[in-house]
Short mmCIF file of C-alpha atoms and ligand atoms in Angstrom, two decimals:
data_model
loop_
_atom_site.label_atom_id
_atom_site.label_comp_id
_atom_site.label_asym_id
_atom_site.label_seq_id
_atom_site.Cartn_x
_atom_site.Cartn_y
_atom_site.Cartn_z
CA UNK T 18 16.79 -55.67 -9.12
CA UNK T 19 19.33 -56.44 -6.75
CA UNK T 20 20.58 -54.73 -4.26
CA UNK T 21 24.03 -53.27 -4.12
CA UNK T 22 25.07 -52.71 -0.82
CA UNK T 23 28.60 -50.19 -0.62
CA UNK T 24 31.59 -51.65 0.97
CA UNK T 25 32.97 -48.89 1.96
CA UNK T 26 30.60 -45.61 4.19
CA UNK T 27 32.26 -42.56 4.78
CA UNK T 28 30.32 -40.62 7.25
CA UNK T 29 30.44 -36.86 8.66
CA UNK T 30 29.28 -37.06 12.21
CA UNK T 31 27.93 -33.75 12.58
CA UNK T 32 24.88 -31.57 14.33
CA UNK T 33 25.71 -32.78 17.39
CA UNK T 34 25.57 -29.07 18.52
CA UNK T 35 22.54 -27.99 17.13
CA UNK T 36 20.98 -30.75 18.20
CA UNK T 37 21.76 -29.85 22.03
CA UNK T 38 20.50 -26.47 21.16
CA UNK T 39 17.26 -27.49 20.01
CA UNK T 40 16.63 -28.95 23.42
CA UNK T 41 17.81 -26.29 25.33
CA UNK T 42 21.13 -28.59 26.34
CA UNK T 43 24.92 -27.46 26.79
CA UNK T 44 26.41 -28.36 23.12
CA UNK T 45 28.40 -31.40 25.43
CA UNK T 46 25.69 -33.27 25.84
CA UNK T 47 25.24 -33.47 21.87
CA UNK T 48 28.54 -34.79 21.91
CA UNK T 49 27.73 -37.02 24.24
CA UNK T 50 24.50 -38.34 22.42
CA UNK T 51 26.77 -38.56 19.30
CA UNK T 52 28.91 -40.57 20.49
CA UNK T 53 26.40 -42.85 21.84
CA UNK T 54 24.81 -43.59 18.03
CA UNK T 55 28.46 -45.07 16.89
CA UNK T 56 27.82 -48.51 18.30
CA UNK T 57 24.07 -48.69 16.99
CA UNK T 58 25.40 -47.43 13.37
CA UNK T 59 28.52 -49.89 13.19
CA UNK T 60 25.89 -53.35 14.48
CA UNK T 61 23.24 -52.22 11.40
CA UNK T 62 26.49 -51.79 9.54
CA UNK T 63 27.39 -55.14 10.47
CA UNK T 64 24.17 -56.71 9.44
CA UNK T 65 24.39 -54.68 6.06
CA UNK T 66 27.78 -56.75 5.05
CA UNK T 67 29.50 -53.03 4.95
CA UNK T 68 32.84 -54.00 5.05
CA UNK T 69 34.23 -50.25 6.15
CA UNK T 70 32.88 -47.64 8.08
CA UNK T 71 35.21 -44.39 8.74
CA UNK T 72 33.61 -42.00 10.90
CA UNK T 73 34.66 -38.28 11.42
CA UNK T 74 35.35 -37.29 15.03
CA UNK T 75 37.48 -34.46 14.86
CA UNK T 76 38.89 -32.15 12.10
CA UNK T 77 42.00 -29.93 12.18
CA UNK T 78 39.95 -27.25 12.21
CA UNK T 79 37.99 -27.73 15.23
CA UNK T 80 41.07 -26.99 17.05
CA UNK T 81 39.66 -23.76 16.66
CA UNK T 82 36.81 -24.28 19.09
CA UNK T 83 36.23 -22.72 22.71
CA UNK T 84 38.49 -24.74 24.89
CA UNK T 85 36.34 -26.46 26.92
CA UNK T 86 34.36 -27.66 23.93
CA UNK T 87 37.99 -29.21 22.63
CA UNK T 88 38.54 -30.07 26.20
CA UNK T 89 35.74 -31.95 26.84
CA UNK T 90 35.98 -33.79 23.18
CA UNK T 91 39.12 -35.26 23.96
CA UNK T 92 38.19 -36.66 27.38
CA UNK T 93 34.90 -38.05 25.08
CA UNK T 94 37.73 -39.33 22.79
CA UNK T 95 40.23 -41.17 25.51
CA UNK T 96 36.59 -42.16 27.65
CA UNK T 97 34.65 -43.89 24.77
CA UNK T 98 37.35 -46.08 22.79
CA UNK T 99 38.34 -47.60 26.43
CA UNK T 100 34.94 -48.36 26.73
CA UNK T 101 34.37 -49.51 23.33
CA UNK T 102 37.70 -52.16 23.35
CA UNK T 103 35.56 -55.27 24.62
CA UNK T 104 33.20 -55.06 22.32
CA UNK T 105 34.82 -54.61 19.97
CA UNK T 106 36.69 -57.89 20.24
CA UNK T 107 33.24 -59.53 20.86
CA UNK T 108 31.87 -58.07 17.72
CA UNK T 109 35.15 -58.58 15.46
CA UNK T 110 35.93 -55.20 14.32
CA UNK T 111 39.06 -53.67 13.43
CA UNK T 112 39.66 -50.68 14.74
CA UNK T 113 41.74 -48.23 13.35
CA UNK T 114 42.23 -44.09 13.55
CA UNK T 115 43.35 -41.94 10.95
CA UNK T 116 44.51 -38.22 11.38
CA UNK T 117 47.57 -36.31 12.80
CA UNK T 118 48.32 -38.31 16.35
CA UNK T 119 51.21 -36.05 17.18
CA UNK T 120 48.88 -32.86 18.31
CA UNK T 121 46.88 -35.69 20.33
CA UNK T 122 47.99 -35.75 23.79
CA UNK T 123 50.05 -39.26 24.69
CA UNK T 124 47.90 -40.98 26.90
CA UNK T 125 44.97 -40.42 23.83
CA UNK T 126 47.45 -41.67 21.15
CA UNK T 127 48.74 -44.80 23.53
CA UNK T 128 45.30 -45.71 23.87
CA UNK T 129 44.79 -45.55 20.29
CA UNK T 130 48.00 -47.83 19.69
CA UNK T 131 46.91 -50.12 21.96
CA UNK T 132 42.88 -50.65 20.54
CA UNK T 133 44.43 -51.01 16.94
CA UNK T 134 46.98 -53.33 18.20
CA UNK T 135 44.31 -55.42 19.99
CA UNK T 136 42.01 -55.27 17.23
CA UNK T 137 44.40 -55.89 14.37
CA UNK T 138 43.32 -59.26 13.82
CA UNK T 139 39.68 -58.69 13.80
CA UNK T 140 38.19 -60.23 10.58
CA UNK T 141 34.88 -58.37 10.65
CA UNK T 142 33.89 -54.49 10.39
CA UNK T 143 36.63 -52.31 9.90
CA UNK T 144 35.90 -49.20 12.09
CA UNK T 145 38.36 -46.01 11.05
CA UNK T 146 37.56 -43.23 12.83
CA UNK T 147 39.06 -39.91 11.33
CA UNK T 148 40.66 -37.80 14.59
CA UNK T 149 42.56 -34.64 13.71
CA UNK T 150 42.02 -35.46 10.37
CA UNK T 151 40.95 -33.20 7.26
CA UNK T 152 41.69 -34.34 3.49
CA UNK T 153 44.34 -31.35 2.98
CA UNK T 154 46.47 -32.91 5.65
CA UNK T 155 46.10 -35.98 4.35
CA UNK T 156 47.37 -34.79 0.94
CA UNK T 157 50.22 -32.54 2.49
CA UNK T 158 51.49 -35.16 4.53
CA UNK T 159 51.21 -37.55 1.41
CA UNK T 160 53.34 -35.12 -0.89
CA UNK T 161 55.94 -34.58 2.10
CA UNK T 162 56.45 -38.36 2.10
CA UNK T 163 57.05 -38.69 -1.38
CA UNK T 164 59.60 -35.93 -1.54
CA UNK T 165 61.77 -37.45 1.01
CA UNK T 166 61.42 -40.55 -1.50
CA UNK T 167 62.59 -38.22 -4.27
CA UNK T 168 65.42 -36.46 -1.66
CA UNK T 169 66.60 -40.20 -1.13
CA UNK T 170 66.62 -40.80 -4.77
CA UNK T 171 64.05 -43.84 -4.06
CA UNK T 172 61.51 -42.51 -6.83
CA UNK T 173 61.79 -40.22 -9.68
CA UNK T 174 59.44 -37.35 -9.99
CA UNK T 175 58.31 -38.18 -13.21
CA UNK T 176 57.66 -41.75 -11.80
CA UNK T 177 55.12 -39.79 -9.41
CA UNK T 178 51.57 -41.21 -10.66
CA UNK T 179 48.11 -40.97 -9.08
CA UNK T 180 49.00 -44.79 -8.03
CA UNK T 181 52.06 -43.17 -5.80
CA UNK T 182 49.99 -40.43 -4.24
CA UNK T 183 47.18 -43.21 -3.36
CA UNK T 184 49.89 -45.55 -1.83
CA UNK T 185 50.56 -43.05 1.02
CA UNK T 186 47.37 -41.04 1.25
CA UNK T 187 45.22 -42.64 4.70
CA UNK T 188 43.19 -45.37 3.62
CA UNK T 189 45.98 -46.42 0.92
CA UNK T 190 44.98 -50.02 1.74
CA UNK T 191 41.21 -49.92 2.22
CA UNK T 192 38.82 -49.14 -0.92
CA UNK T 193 37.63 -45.54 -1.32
CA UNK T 194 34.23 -44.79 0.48
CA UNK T 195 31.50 -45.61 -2.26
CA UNK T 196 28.91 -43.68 -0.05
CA UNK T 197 29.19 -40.64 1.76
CA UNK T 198 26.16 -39.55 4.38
CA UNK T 199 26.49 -35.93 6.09
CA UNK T 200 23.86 -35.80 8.58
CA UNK T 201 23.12 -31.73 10.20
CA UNK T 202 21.62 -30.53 7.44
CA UNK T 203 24.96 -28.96 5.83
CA UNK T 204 25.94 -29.60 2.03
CA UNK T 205 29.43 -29.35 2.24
CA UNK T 206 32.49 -31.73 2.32
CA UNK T 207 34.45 -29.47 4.83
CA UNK T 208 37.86 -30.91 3.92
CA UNK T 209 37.26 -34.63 5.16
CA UNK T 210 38.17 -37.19 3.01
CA UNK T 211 39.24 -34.80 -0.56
CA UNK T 212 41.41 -37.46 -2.99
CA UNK T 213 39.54 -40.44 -1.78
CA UNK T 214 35.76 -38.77 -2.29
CA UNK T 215 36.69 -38.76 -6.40
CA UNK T 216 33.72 -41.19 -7.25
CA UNK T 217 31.70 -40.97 -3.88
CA UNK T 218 27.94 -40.48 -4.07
CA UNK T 219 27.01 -38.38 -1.78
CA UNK T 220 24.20 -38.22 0.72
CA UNK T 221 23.22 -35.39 2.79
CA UNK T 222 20.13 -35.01 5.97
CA UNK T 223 18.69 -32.77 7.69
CA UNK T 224 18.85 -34.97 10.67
CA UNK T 225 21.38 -34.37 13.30
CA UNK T 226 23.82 -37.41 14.24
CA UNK T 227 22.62 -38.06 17.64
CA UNK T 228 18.81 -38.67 16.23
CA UNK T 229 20.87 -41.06 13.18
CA UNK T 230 20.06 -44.10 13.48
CA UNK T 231 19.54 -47.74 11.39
CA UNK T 232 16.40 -46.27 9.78
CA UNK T 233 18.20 -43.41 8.71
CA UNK T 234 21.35 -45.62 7.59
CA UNK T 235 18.65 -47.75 5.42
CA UNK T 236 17.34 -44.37 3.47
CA UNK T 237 20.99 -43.56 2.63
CA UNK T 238 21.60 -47.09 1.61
CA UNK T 239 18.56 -47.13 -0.85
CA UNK T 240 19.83 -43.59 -2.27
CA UNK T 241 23.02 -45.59 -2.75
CA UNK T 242 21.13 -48.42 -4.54
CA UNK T 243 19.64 -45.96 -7.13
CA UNK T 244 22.80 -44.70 -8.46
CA UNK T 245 24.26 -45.68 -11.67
CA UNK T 246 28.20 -45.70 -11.14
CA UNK T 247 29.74 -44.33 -14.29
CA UNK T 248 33.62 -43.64 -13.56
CA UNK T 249 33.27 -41.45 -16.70
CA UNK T 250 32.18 -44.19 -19.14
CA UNK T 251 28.31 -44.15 -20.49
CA UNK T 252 25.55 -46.42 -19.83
CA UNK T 253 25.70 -48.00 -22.86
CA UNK T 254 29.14 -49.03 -22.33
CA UNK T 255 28.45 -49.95 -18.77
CA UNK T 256 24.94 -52.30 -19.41
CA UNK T 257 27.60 -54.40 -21.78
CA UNK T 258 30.22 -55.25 -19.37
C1 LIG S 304 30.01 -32.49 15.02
O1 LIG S 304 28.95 -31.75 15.54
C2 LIG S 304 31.04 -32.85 16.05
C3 LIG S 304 32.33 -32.19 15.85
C4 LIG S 304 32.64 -31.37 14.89
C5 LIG S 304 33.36 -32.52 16.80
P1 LIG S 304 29.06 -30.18 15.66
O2 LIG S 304 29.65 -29.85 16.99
O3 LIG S 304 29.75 -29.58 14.50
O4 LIG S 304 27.52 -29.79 15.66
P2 LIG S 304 26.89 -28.52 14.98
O5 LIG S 304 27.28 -28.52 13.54
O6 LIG S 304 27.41 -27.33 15.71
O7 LIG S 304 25.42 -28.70 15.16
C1 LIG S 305 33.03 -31.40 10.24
O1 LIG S 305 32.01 -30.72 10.87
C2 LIG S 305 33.90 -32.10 11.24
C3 LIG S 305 33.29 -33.16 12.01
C4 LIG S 305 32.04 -33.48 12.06
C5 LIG S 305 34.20 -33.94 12.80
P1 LIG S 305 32.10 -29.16 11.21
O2 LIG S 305 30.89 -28.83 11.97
O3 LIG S 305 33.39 -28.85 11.85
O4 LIG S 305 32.09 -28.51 9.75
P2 LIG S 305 31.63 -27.06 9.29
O5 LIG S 305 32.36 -26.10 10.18
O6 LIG S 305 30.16 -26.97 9.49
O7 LIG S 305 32.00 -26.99 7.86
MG1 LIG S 306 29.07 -28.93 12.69
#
């Protein structure tokens, strides 16, 4: 049997807090270690032929955190893609972010700019990392689009089709995540990535992100290579075509 490899991982980067806990460290330096495994998970990517990875950073919710926690995330933020912009060029990758850049302060969303704009032409990995992002966002900000295409008398709403809504969700020009991995032990989805999840398997460990690594990556990939993808049809249907 061959092995199918997903083009497309969506990944929740969390535990990093618990993970400081368990060793008696200030929940920073999970971040820290977190943010470390990024570079190690997009090379095995790499070597895997995954064409996408889109990582979660930061959702609209943890806005909510103490302020030095938020604090010291967005220095991580600003610190590690300035860091990460030459190799990225030396490893090909396209770097892009997804998310609401507004609430990011300039100097973070100039850098951003700047590392897609770079990277734009970059043939190999597409890295999207999901900052200020959660799914509901995504979809509001979607909708509010195509009503000003309705207000302008652009589109009709009765011409409004699942086809529209994908067109200016994120991600309207990548494929949807075919694999899912939420390290930290938690079963939940947490409002990341809601439309584009539809037909996602999803994989869930107990291990925390900073101990993630290629191993790790391999399990969830062999998971993925078990699954039948149905889309609603039967087997029978799907062995024919
Ligand atoms: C994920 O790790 C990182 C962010 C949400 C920014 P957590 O900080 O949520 O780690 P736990 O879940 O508390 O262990
Ligand atoms: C989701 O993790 C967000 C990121 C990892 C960026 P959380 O730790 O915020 O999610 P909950 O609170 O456990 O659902
Ligand atoms: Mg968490």
């Amino acid at each position: 049997m061959g092995v199918t490899i997903p083009k497309h991982v969506a990944i929740i980067m969390d535990g990093n807090g618990r993970w400081a806990k368990k060793r008696n460290l200030p929940r920073f330096m999970g971040h820290r270690a977190g943010a470390g495994k990024i570079r190690e998970i997009a090379d095995a990517c790499i070597g895997k032929n995954v064409e996408i990875l889109t990582l979660w950073a930061f959702s609209t919710e943890n806005w909510g955190r103490p302020a030095e926690e938020v604090a010291y995330l967005m220095k991580l933020f600003s610190v590690y893609i300035k860091r990460a912009q030459k190799e990225l060029m030396e490893h090909n990758v396209q770097f892009r972010v997804i998310g609401d850049r507004e609430k990011l302060n300039p100097k973070l969303q100039r850098l951003i700019e700047q590392t897609e704009q770079k990277t734009l032409n970059n043939a190999g990995l597409k890295l999207v990392i999901a900052l200020n992002y959660s799914g509901r966002w995504d979809i509001t900000q979607a909708m509010q689009k195509l009503a000003k295409q309705v207000l302008a008398k652009q589109l009709k709403p009765e011409d409004i089709t699942t086809e529209t809504i994908q067109a200016v969700l994120c991600l309207a020009d990548l494929s949807e995540p075919d694999l899912f991995i939420r390290p930290g032990g938690e079963q939940r989805i947490s409002n990341y990535l809601l439309w584009q999840l539809a037909y996602t398997e999803l994989y869930f460990t107990e291990v925390f992100w900073p101990d993630f690594n290629a191993i790790e990556l391999e399990k969830a990939l062999q998971f993925y290579a078990t699954r039948e993808r149905r889309f609603g049809l039967t087997s029978e249907q799907l062995e024919k075509s």
